[in-house]
Amino acid sequence: MSKKIKVLIAKPGLDGHDRGAKVVSRALRDAGMEVIYTGIRQTPEQIVATAIQEDVDSIGLSCLSGAHNKLFPKVVDLLKEKGADDVLVFGGGIIPDEDIPGLKAAGIAEIFLPGASTEETIEFIRNNVKTA
Amino acid sequence: MEDLVAGLLAGKVRSLAKAITIVENDLPGKREILKSIYPKTGHAYLLGITGPPGAGKSTLTDKIIAHLRREGKSVAVIAVDPSSPFSGGAILGDRIRMQQHALDDGVFIRSMATRSHLGGLAKNTVDVIHLFDAAGKDVIIIETVGVGQDEVDIVRIAQTTVVVMVPGLGDSVQISKAGVMEIADVFAVNKADRDGADKLLSELKAMLDMIKDEVKPEIFRTVATDDVGIDELVAGIFAHGKRVEESGLIEKKRRQKAENELRAYIYDMIMERAQGLEAYNDVVSRVAAKQETPMDGVEELFTELGIRIQEEKNAEED
């Protein structure tokens, strides 16, 4: 039996809109993954500490407040700092197209925009997490 | 693997987290890790929190953590949530209520999915407890899934089991049923500011009056969201632990725990070997087709594994 994929779905920043994060969480659950959901308004520090304790394979960040350029790279940096940069980080939310190259350069593996299907996200995680 | 164990024993978060993953998933190295740390276990206080879904177990756990931290104790939490019986996936959401402790080095929270294990806990919960114990945590809180009536595994593991009750879930007949109601060392009547709390309290007391045991569970009123009654509850928990320690029951509990761990592994290890036999699938087919009883099937598999079964000669003669 192969190890189950474990994903942390987290909402950094101050917006309280977590419908998207919950939809993704449920879709990943239905795809057989174990999903930790930590609720709204988490700091990057809290997210990374949680990811390390839970030893997750991947972190999905959801942000609708416009602060993604600051918060998403901060999560990646903190993971590096803690020696946990093998964790696959992806993001979603209201993110302008022109921000995407910068986020990818900062180490966010993929960005899912409104309209992306949950299947895409599931496939992406399955194909890119380090464990199998 | 040695680095991992050394890191774990030194209290390194990442080593502990990785070791838990290995143990939880039965990955290679599990046995070696457990072997190296097992002699160092047995010091932590194991506290079980159980009760129906929505009773406030996670919020109560959050407040108990805060209390223990003020006393300078290090805390680990194992938060168990159910796996989907259909996809095998899970949403582990107990942590939401405990995120105020995310940056506290003295608190380590780990979520576990039941993975269709019955009894209210995840399959390898006990082994994860050993890791936390060896890592020097003072108190390990095990929060079960939301339980109904019969998920009582926690009582075989925890030193003290708190059953969290809330007003409005049923009448006095529910309270007098067997199962979860019987395993409480301490009751917490949570959401005690709500209608029906007094009634629940008096019904609980009435039930406990009928118990003949010399040591009866204490009942505490709590409003976890407002941090009401937590100090009293925690004091009650440790008072219970002390009573068990002094009464000498602790030795009996230790033996019981050891037997339970052995039983779980005897089952797992024999099952694994049985499934590895060529005859295994044939036996399953014959039992499914009602050509053979499960007991005869087991005997056949045991014979192949070289395990002798005592025959019940006397019972069969008529």
Short mmCIF file of C-alpha atoms in Angstrom, two decimals:
data_model
loop_
_atom_site.label_atom_id
_atom_site.label_comp_id
_atom_site.label_asym_id
_atom_site.label_seq_id
_atom_site.Cartn_x
_atom_site.Cartn_y
_atom_site.Cartn_z
CA MET A 1 0.00 0.00 0.00
CA SER A 2 1.51 3.29 -1.00
CA LYS A 3 1.53 6.19 1.39
CA LYS A 4 -1.44 8.53 1.22
CA ILE A 5 -0.80 11.99 -0.16
CA LYS A 6 -1.17 14.55 2.59
CA VAL A 7 -1.97 18.15 1.70
CA LEU A 8 -2.28 21.29 3.79
CA ILE A 9 -4.83 23.75 2.44
CA ALA A 10 -4.16 27.12 4.01
CA LYS A 11 -5.42 30.64 3.72
CA PRO A 12 -2.77 33.26 4.38
CA GLY A 13 -3.75 36.86 4.73
CA LEU A 14 -6.78 38.71 5.89
CA ASP A 15 -9.61 37.85 3.53
CA GLY A 16 -12.26 35.54 4.94
CA HIS A 17 -13.49 33.96 1.73
CA ASP A 18 -12.80 30.29 2.13
CA ARG A 19 -15.38 28.76 -0.19
CA GLY A 20 -12.69 28.00 -2.76
CA ALA A 21 -10.35 26.50 -0.19
CA LYS A 22 -13.16 24.27 1.08
CA VAL A 23 -14.16 23.14 -2.41
CA VAL A 24 -10.56 22.19 -3.17
CA SER A 25 -10.25 20.43 0.20
CA ARG A 26 -13.31 18.32 -0.53
CA ALA A 27 -12.18 17.51 -4.05
CA LEU A 28 -8.81 16.32 -2.76
CA ARG A 29 -10.53 14.26 -0.09
CA ASP A 30 -12.71 12.66 -2.75
CA ALA A 31 -9.55 11.89 -4.68
CA GLY A 32 -8.33 9.87 -1.69
CA MET A 33 -5.97 12.42 -0.21
CA GLU A 34 -5.72 13.42 3.43
CA VAL A 35 -6.30 17.14 3.72
CA ILE A 36 -5.48 19.34 6.67
CA TYR A 37 -7.51 22.51 6.67
CA THR A 38 -6.49 25.20 9.12
CA GLY A 39 -9.07 27.90 8.52
CA ILE A 40 -8.80 31.53 7.53
CA ARG A 41 -6.32 34.26 8.44
CA GLN A 42 -3.15 32.23 8.92
CA THR A 43 0.29 33.79 8.90
CA PRO A 44 2.99 32.23 6.69
CA GLU A 45 4.79 31.27 9.92
CA GLN A 46 1.75 29.36 11.20
CA ILE A 47 1.29 27.66 7.85
CA VAL A 48 4.89 26.48 7.68
CA ALA A 49 4.96 25.32 11.31
CA THR A 50 1.79 23.33 10.67
CA ALA A 51 3.15 21.85 7.43
CA ILE A 52 6.29 20.67 9.21
CA GLN A 53 4.50 19.12 12.18
CA GLU A 54 2.06 17.37 9.89
CA ASP A 55 4.83 16.39 7.46
CA VAL A 56 2.65 17.18 4.46
CA ASP A 57 3.66 16.47 0.88
CA SER A 58 2.10 19.62 -0.48
CA ILE A 59 0.69 22.99 0.54
CA GLY A 60 -2.15 24.68 -1.31
CA LEU A 61 -2.39 28.41 -0.62
CA SER A 62 -5.58 30.33 -1.28
CA CYS A 63 -5.64 34.09 -1.27
CA LEU A 64 -8.29 36.47 -2.54
CA SER A 65 -7.09 39.65 -0.90
CA GLY A 66 -4.40 40.63 -3.40
CA ALA A 67 -1.54 40.01 -0.99
CA HIS A 68 -0.36 36.86 -2.79
CA ASN A 69 2.87 38.45 -4.09
CA LYS A 70 4.02 38.91 -0.53
CA LEU A 71 2.49 35.95 1.26
CA PHE A 72 3.06 33.05 -1.16
CA PRO A 73 6.83 33.60 -1.58
CA LYS A 74 7.12 34.09 2.18
CA VAL A 75 5.78 30.56 2.72
CA VAL A 76 8.32 29.14 0.27
CA ASP A 77 11.16 31.08 1.91
CA LEU A 78 10.22 29.86 5.38
CA LEU A 79 10.06 26.27 4.14
CA LYS A 80 13.58 26.64 2.75
CA GLU A 81 14.75 28.13 6.01
CA LYS A 82 13.45 25.08 7.88
CA GLY A 83 14.94 22.63 5.40
CA ALA A 84 11.53 21.58 4.17
CA ASP A 85 11.71 22.83 0.62
CA ASP A 86 10.79 19.40 -0.74
CA VAL A 87 7.17 20.34 0.00
CA LEU A 88 5.25 21.12 -3.19
CA VAL A 89 3.62 24.54 -2.95
CA PHE A 90 0.78 25.63 -5.23
CA GLY A 91 -1.61 28.53 -5.08
CA GLY A 92 -5.02 29.70 -6.13
CA GLY A 93 -7.31 32.67 -5.95
CA ILE A 94 -7.84 35.99 -7.66
CA ILE A 95 -4.38 36.41 -9.12
CA PRO A 96 -3.61 38.68 -12.11
CA ASP A 97 -1.92 36.92 -15.03
CA GLU A 98 1.06 39.23 -14.88
CA ASP A 99 1.85 38.12 -11.31
CA ILE A 100 2.14 34.44 -12.22
CA PRO A 101 5.70 34.43 -13.66
CA GLY A 102 6.99 36.18 -10.56
CA LEU A 103 5.27 33.72 -8.24
CA LYS A 104 6.63 30.76 -10.19
CA ALA A 105 10.12 32.23 -10.07
CA ALA A 106 9.69 32.53 -6.32
CA GLY A 107 9.08 28.80 -6.05
CA ILE A 108 5.30 28.43 -6.29
CA ALA A 109 5.00 25.38 -8.51
CA GLU A 110 1.63 26.22 -10.04
CA ILE A 111 -1.16 28.78 -9.83
CA PHE A 112 -4.81 27.82 -10.36
CA LEU A 113 -7.10 30.64 -11.36
CA PRO A 114 -10.89 30.87 -11.03
CA GLY A 115 -12.36 28.44 -13.56
CA ALA A 116 -9.62 25.86 -13.12
CA SER A 117 -11.12 22.42 -12.57
CA THR A 118 -10.46 20.50 -9.40
CA GLU A 119 -9.31 17.59 -11.60
CA GLU A 120 -6.44 19.74 -12.84
CA THR A 121 -5.37 20.40 -9.27
CA ILE A 122 -5.62 16.72 -8.34
CA GLU A 123 -3.60 15.65 -11.37
CA PHE A 124 -1.00 18.30 -10.68
CA ILE A 125 -0.50 17.16 -7.09
CA ARG A 126 -0.36 13.48 -8.02
CA ASN A 127 2.22 14.12 -10.71
CA ASN A 128 4.45 16.43 -8.73
CA VAL A 129 4.64 15.42 -5.07
CA LYS A 130 7.93 13.88 -4.00
CA THR A 131 6.54 10.80 -2.27
CA ALA A 132 4.61 8.11 -4.05
CA MET B 1 17.41 6.19 10.49
CA GLU B 2 19.81 6.69 13.40
CA ASP B 3 19.84 10.44 12.71
CA LEU B 4 16.08 10.45 12.76
CA VAL B 5 15.96 8.72 16.14
CA ALA B 6 18.66 10.96 17.58
CA GLY B 7 16.82 14.05 16.34
CA LEU B 8 13.55 12.79 17.72
CA LEU B 9 15.04 12.11 21.14
CA ALA B 10 16.60 15.56 21.10
CA GLY B 11 13.16 17.00 20.48
CA LYS B 12 13.73 18.11 16.89
CA VAL B 13 10.40 18.88 15.26
CA ARG B 14 11.29 17.74 11.76
CA SER B 15 12.76 14.39 12.90
CA LEU B 16 9.73 13.72 15.05
CA ALA B 17 7.36 14.63 12.21
CA LYS B 18 9.19 12.36 9.75
CA ALA B 19 9.33 9.50 12.25
CA ILE B 20 5.57 9.81 12.78
CA THR B 21 5.02 9.54 9.04
CA ILE B 22 7.03 6.32 8.92
CA VAL B 23 5.21 4.83 11.88
CA GLU B 24 1.77 5.97 10.79
CA ASN B 25 2.17 4.51 7.32
CA ASP B 26 3.99 1.30 8.27
CA LEU B 27 6.91 2.38 6.09
CA PRO B 28 10.32 0.64 6.16
CA GLY B 29 12.22 1.54 9.31
CA LYS B 30 9.20 1.56 11.59
CA ARG B 31 10.28 -1.43 13.63
CA GLU B 32 13.81 -0.11 14.04
CA ILE B 33 12.57 3.30 15.20
CA LEU B 34 10.14 1.84 17.71
CA LYS B 35 12.80 -0.54 19.00
CA SER B 36 15.25 2.29 19.64
CA ILE B 37 12.79 4.52 21.42
CA TYR B 38 10.58 2.05 23.27
CA PRO B 39 12.75 1.87 26.43
CA LYS B 40 12.53 5.66 26.68
CA THR B 41 8.74 5.71 26.81
CA GLY B 42 6.34 5.55 29.72
CA HIS B 43 6.78 9.04 31.16
CA ALA B 44 4.09 11.07 29.44
CA TYR B 45 0.61 11.58 30.83
CA LEU B 46 -1.89 10.22 28.31
CA LEU B 47 -5.15 12.11 28.25
CA GLY B 48 -8.09 11.01 26.12
CA ILE B 49 -10.77 13.41 24.97
CA THR B 50 -13.85 11.80 23.47
CA GLY B 51 -17.51 12.59 22.88
CA PRO B 52 -20.08 13.07 20.13
CA PRO B 53 -19.37 15.20 17.02
CA GLY B 54 -19.77 18.88 17.71
CA ALA B 55 -19.51 18.54 21.49
CA GLY B 56 -16.53 20.88 21.50
CA LYS B 57 -13.67 18.39 21.86
CA SER B 58 -11.22 20.43 19.79
CA THR B 59 -12.08 23.73 21.45
CA LEU B 60 -11.78 22.10 24.85
CA THR B 61 -8.45 20.57 23.83
CA ASP B 62 -7.28 24.02 22.72
CA LYS B 63 -8.07 25.47 26.13
CA ILE B 64 -6.51 22.52 27.98
CA ILE B 65 -3.31 23.03 25.94
CA ALA B 66 -3.25 26.70 26.96
CA HIS B 67 -3.68 25.75 30.61
CA LEU B 68 -0.90 23.14 30.50
CA ARG B 69 1.42 25.59 28.76
CA ARG B 70 0.90 28.12 31.53
CA GLU B 71 2.08 25.41 33.91
CA GLY B 72 5.18 24.96 31.75
CA LYS B 73 4.29 21.47 30.50
CA SER B 74 5.12 20.42 26.96
CA VAL B 75 2.13 19.08 25.05
CA ALA B 76 1.50 16.81 22.08
CA VAL B 77 -1.89 16.38 20.50
CA ILE B 78 -3.06 13.56 18.28
CA ALA B 79 -6.26 14.73 16.61
CA VAL B 80 -8.15 11.92 14.91
CA ASP B 81 -10.74 12.55 12.22
CA PRO B 82 -12.61 10.03 10.09
CA SER B 83 -11.52 8.82 6.66
CA SER B 84 -14.08 8.67 3.89
CA PRO B 85 -15.31 5.09 3.49
CA PHE B 86 -15.67 5.77 -0.24
CA SER B 87 -12.51 7.56 -1.36
CA GLY B 88 -10.22 6.77 1.57
CA GLY B 89 -9.46 10.48 1.77
CA ALA B 90 -10.07 12.69 4.77
CA ILE B 91 -10.48 16.26 5.83
CA LEU B 92 -8.61 16.80 9.06
CA GLY B 93 -10.02 19.94 10.59
CA ASP B 94 -9.48 19.64 14.34
CA ARG B 95 -6.44 21.89 14.14
CA ILE B 96 -8.53 24.91 13.15
CA ARG B 97 -9.48 25.34 16.80
CA MET B 98 -5.88 25.03 17.99
CA GLN B 99 -4.00 27.30 15.62
CA GLN B 100 -3.20 29.80 18.37
CA HIS B 101 -0.54 27.27 19.44
CA ALA B 102 0.97 26.83 15.96
CA LEU B 103 4.06 28.87 16.76
CA ASP B 104 4.61 27.54 20.27
CA ASP B 105 7.62 25.19 20.35
CA GLY B 106 6.12 23.46 23.36
CA VAL B 107 3.09 22.23 21.42
CA PHE B 108 3.16 19.60 18.68
CA ILE B 109 -0.15 18.83 17.00
CA ARG B 110 -0.54 15.96 14.58
CA SER B 111 -3.72 15.04 12.71
CA MET B 112 -4.46 11.42 11.91
CA ALA B 113 -7.18 9.90 9.73
CA THR B 114 -8.89 6.72 10.95
CA ARG B 115 -8.29 4.93 7.61
CA SER B 116 -11.36 2.82 8.31
CA HIS B 117 -10.04 1.65 11.66
CA LEU B 118 -12.95 1.22 14.07
CA GLY B 119 -13.00 2.20 17.71
CA GLY B 120 -12.57 5.97 17.45
CA LEU B 121 -8.82 6.08 16.86
CA ALA B 122 -6.46 5.73 13.91
CA LYS B 123 -4.75 2.38 13.41
CA ASN B 124 -1.28 3.32 14.54
CA THR B 125 -2.24 5.85 17.21
CA VAL B 126 -0.46 3.91 19.93
CA ASP B 127 2.84 3.89 18.07
CA VAL B 128 2.63 7.62 17.46
CA ILE B 129 2.03 8.07 21.19
CA HIS B 130 5.27 6.18 21.84
CA LEU B 131 7.17 8.62 19.62
CA PHE B 132 5.79 11.68 21.41
CA ASP B 133 6.48 10.01 24.73
CA ALA B 134 10.11 9.29 23.83
CA ALA B 135 10.50 12.85 22.55
CA GLY B 136 9.82 13.99 26.10
CA LYS B 137 6.33 15.45 25.87
CA ASP B 138 4.84 15.85 29.35
CA VAL B 139 1.23 15.42 28.32
CA ILE B 140 -0.13 13.71 25.21
CA ILE B 141 -3.73 14.53 24.41
CA ILE B 142 -5.55 12.10 22.16
CA GLU B 143 -8.69 13.55 20.66
CA THR B 144 -10.85 10.79 19.20
CA VAL B 145 -13.19 11.12 16.25
CA GLY B 146 -16.67 12.24 17.16
CA VAL B 147 -18.04 9.08 18.69
CA GLY B 148 -21.49 7.60 18.89
CA GLN B 149 -21.93 4.89 21.44
CA ASP B 150 -19.42 2.15 20.98
CA GLU B 151 -16.07 3.70 20.05
CA VAL B 152 -14.26 3.10 23.28
CA ASP B 153 -10.67 2.21 22.32
CA ILE B 154 -9.40 5.35 23.97
CA VAL B 155 -10.03 3.96 27.44
CA ARG B 156 -7.49 1.20 26.83
CA ILE B 157 -4.83 3.77 26.06
CA ALA B 158 -5.33 6.90 28.14
CA GLN B 159 -4.56 7.32 31.80
CA THR B 160 -7.58 9.57 32.08
CA THR B 161 -10.47 9.67 29.63
CA VAL B 162 -12.64 12.75 29.48
CA VAL B 163 -16.08 12.26 27.94
CA VAL B 164 -17.39 15.57 26.63
CA MET B 165 -21.16 15.90 26.75
CA VAL B 166 -23.44 18.67 25.54
CA PRO B 167 -27.04 19.50 26.33
CA GLY B 168 -29.71 18.54 23.87
CA LEU B 169 -28.51 15.25 22.43
CA GLY B 170 -30.97 12.91 24.04
CA ASP B 171 -32.89 11.94 27.11
CA SER B 172 -31.94 10.01 30.20
CA VAL B 173 -32.19 6.68 28.38
CA GLN B 174 -29.23 7.70 26.21
CA ILE B 175 -27.29 8.45 29.34
CA SER B 176 -27.94 5.07 30.87
CA LYS B 177 -26.85 3.14 27.79
CA ALA B 178 -23.60 1.22 27.77
CA GLY B 179 -20.43 2.08 25.86
CA VAL B 180 -19.04 5.58 25.71
CA MET B 181 -20.95 6.63 28.81
CA GLU B 182 -19.19 3.97 30.84
CA ILE B 183 -15.63 4.85 29.94
CA ALA B 184 -15.52 8.32 31.44
CA ASP B 185 -13.04 8.94 34.21
CA VAL B 186 -14.11 12.56 34.09
CA PHE B 187 -17.18 14.13 32.49
CA ALA B 188 -17.09 17.58 30.96
CA VAL B 189 -20.55 19.04 30.39
CA ASN B 190 -19.57 21.54 27.73
CA LYS B 191 -21.64 24.43 26.37
CA ALA B 192 -22.92 24.58 29.94
CA ASP B 193 -24.39 28.03 29.34
CA ARG B 194 -27.03 26.51 27.09
CA ASP B 195 -30.56 25.40 27.86
CA GLY B 196 -30.70 21.89 29.17
CA ALA B 197 -27.29 21.93 30.84
CA ASP B 198 -28.76 21.67 34.33
CA LYS B 199 -30.99 18.81 33.30
CA LEU B 200 -28.07 16.97 31.70
CA LEU B 201 -26.01 17.50 34.82
CA SER B 202 -28.65 16.12 37.13
CA GLU B 203 -29.26 13.13 34.85
CA LEU B 204 -25.56 12.37 34.80
CA LYS B 205 -25.40 12.60 38.56
CA ALA B 206 -28.38 10.28 38.87
CA MET B 207 -26.67 7.77 36.60
CA LEU B 208 -23.45 7.95 38.58
CA ASP B 209 -25.33 7.43 41.85
CA MET B 210 -26.19 3.98 40.62
CA ILE B 211 -22.56 3.02 40.10
CA LYS B 212 -21.15 0.83 42.82
CA ASP B 213 -17.48 1.68 42.16
CA GLU B 214 -15.70 3.36 45.00
CA VAL B 215 -14.23 5.95 42.66
CA LYS B 216 -16.91 7.75 40.67
CA PRO B 217 -16.19 10.02 37.73
CA GLU B 218 -16.30 13.70 38.58
CA ILE B 219 -18.45 16.02 36.49
CA PHE B 220 -17.32 19.49 35.42
CA ARG B 221 -19.24 22.27 33.72
CA THR B 222 -17.35 24.00 30.96
CA VAL B 223 -17.92 26.66 28.33
CA ALA B 224 -14.81 25.99 26.27
CA THR B 225 -15.27 28.92 23.89
CA ASP B 226 -15.18 31.33 26.87
CA ASP B 227 -12.48 29.43 28.78
CA VAL B 228 -14.94 28.76 31.61
CA GLY B 229 -14.35 25.79 33.91
CA ILE B 230 -11.07 24.70 32.31
CA ASP B 231 -8.90 25.16 35.42
CA GLU B 232 -11.27 22.98 37.44
CA LEU B 233 -11.45 20.38 34.67
CA VAL B 234 -7.66 20.08 34.37
CA ALA B 235 -7.33 19.82 38.14
CA GLY B 236 -9.97 17.08 38.07
CA ILE B 237 -8.10 15.22 35.34
CA PHE B 238 -4.84 15.10 37.27
CA ALA B 239 -6.67 14.29 40.50
CA HIS B 240 -8.06 11.24 38.73
CA GLY B 241 -4.59 10.28 37.52
CA LYS B 242 -3.29 10.53 41.05
CA ARG B 243 -6.08 8.35 42.42
CA VAL B 244 -5.33 5.67 39.83
CA GLU B 245 -1.63 5.84 40.64
CA GLU B 246 -2.21 5.53 44.37
CA SER B 247 -4.82 2.81 44.16
CA GLY B 248 -2.36 0.49 42.44
CA LEU B 249 -4.71 0.19 39.46
CA ILE B 250 -1.98 1.66 37.32
CA GLU B 251 -0.08 -1.64 37.19
CA LYS B 252 -3.17 -3.44 35.98
CA LYS B 253 -3.73 -0.74 33.37
CA ARG B 254 -0.15 -1.06 32.14
CA ARG B 255 -0.52 -4.78 31.66
CA GLN B 256 -3.84 -4.29 29.88
CA LYS B 257 -2.24 -1.79 27.54
CA ALA B 258 0.63 -4.13 26.79
CA GLU B 259 -1.81 -6.92 26.01
CA ASN B 260 -3.80 -4.69 23.71
CA GLU B 261 -0.72 -3.67 21.79
CA LEU B 262 0.35 -7.28 21.46
CA ARG B 263 -3.10 -8.29 20.28
CA ALA B 264 -3.14 -5.64 17.57
CA TYR B 265 0.24 -6.73 16.26
CA ILE B 266 -0.51 -10.44 16.49
CA TYR B 267 -3.50 -9.79 14.26
CA ASP B 268 -1.59 -7.58 11.82
CA MET B 269 1.46 -9.79 11.52
CA ILE B 270 -0.41 -13.06 11.14
CA MET B 271 -2.82 -11.45 8.67
CA GLU B 272 0.04 -10.18 6.59
CA ARG B 273 1.59 -13.64 6.41
CA ALA B 274 -1.75 -15.30 5.70
CA GLN B 275 -2.43 -12.92 2.83
CA GLY B 276 0.97 -13.82 1.43
CA LEU B 277 -0.02 -17.50 1.10
CA GLU B 278 -0.98 -18.89 -2.27
CA ALA B 279 -3.95 -20.64 -0.71
CA TYR B 280 -5.33 -17.39 0.71
CA ASN B 281 -7.50 -16.42 -2.25
CA ASP B 282 -8.87 -19.95 -2.59
CA VAL B 283 -9.89 -19.97 1.05
CA VAL B 284 -11.61 -16.59 0.65
CA SER B 285 -13.50 -17.94 -2.38
CA ARG B 286 -14.62 -21.09 -0.61
CA VAL B 287 -15.80 -19.18 2.46
CA ALA B 288 -17.61 -16.67 0.24
CA ALA B 289 -19.30 -19.55 -1.60
CA LYS B 290 -20.37 -21.03 1.75
CA GLN B 291 -18.41 -24.22 1.06
CA GLU B 292 -16.28 -23.78 4.13
CA THR B 293 -16.71 -22.03 7.48
CA PRO B 294 -14.38 -19.14 8.30
CA MET B 295 -12.97 -21.16 11.20
CA ASP B 296 -12.05 -24.09 8.97
CA GLY B 297 -10.50 -21.62 6.54
CA VAL B 298 -8.38 -20.17 9.29
CA GLU B 299 -7.27 -23.62 10.36
CA GLU B 300 -6.17 -24.41 6.83
CA LEU B 301 -4.17 -21.17 6.62
CA PHE B 302 -2.67 -21.69 10.08
CA THR B 303 -1.57 -25.21 9.15
CA GLU B 304 0.27 -23.79 6.16
CA LEU B 305 1.89 -21.17 8.37
CA GLY B 306 2.93 -23.86 10.82
CA ILE B 307 0.69 -22.63 13.62
CA ARG B 308 -0.93 -25.53 15.48
CA ILE B 309 -4.51 -25.27 16.57
CA GLN B 310 -5.83 -27.03 19.63
CA GLU B 311 -8.83 -29.09 18.64
CA GLU B 312 -12.00 -28.86 20.66
CA LYS B 313 -12.49 -32.66 20.72
CA ASN B 314 -14.81 -32.77 23.69
CA ALA B 315 -17.19 -30.18 22.39
CA GLU B 316 -17.62 -32.03 19.12
CA GLU B 317 -18.49 -35.41 20.57
CA ASP B 318 -22.14 -35.89 21.24
#
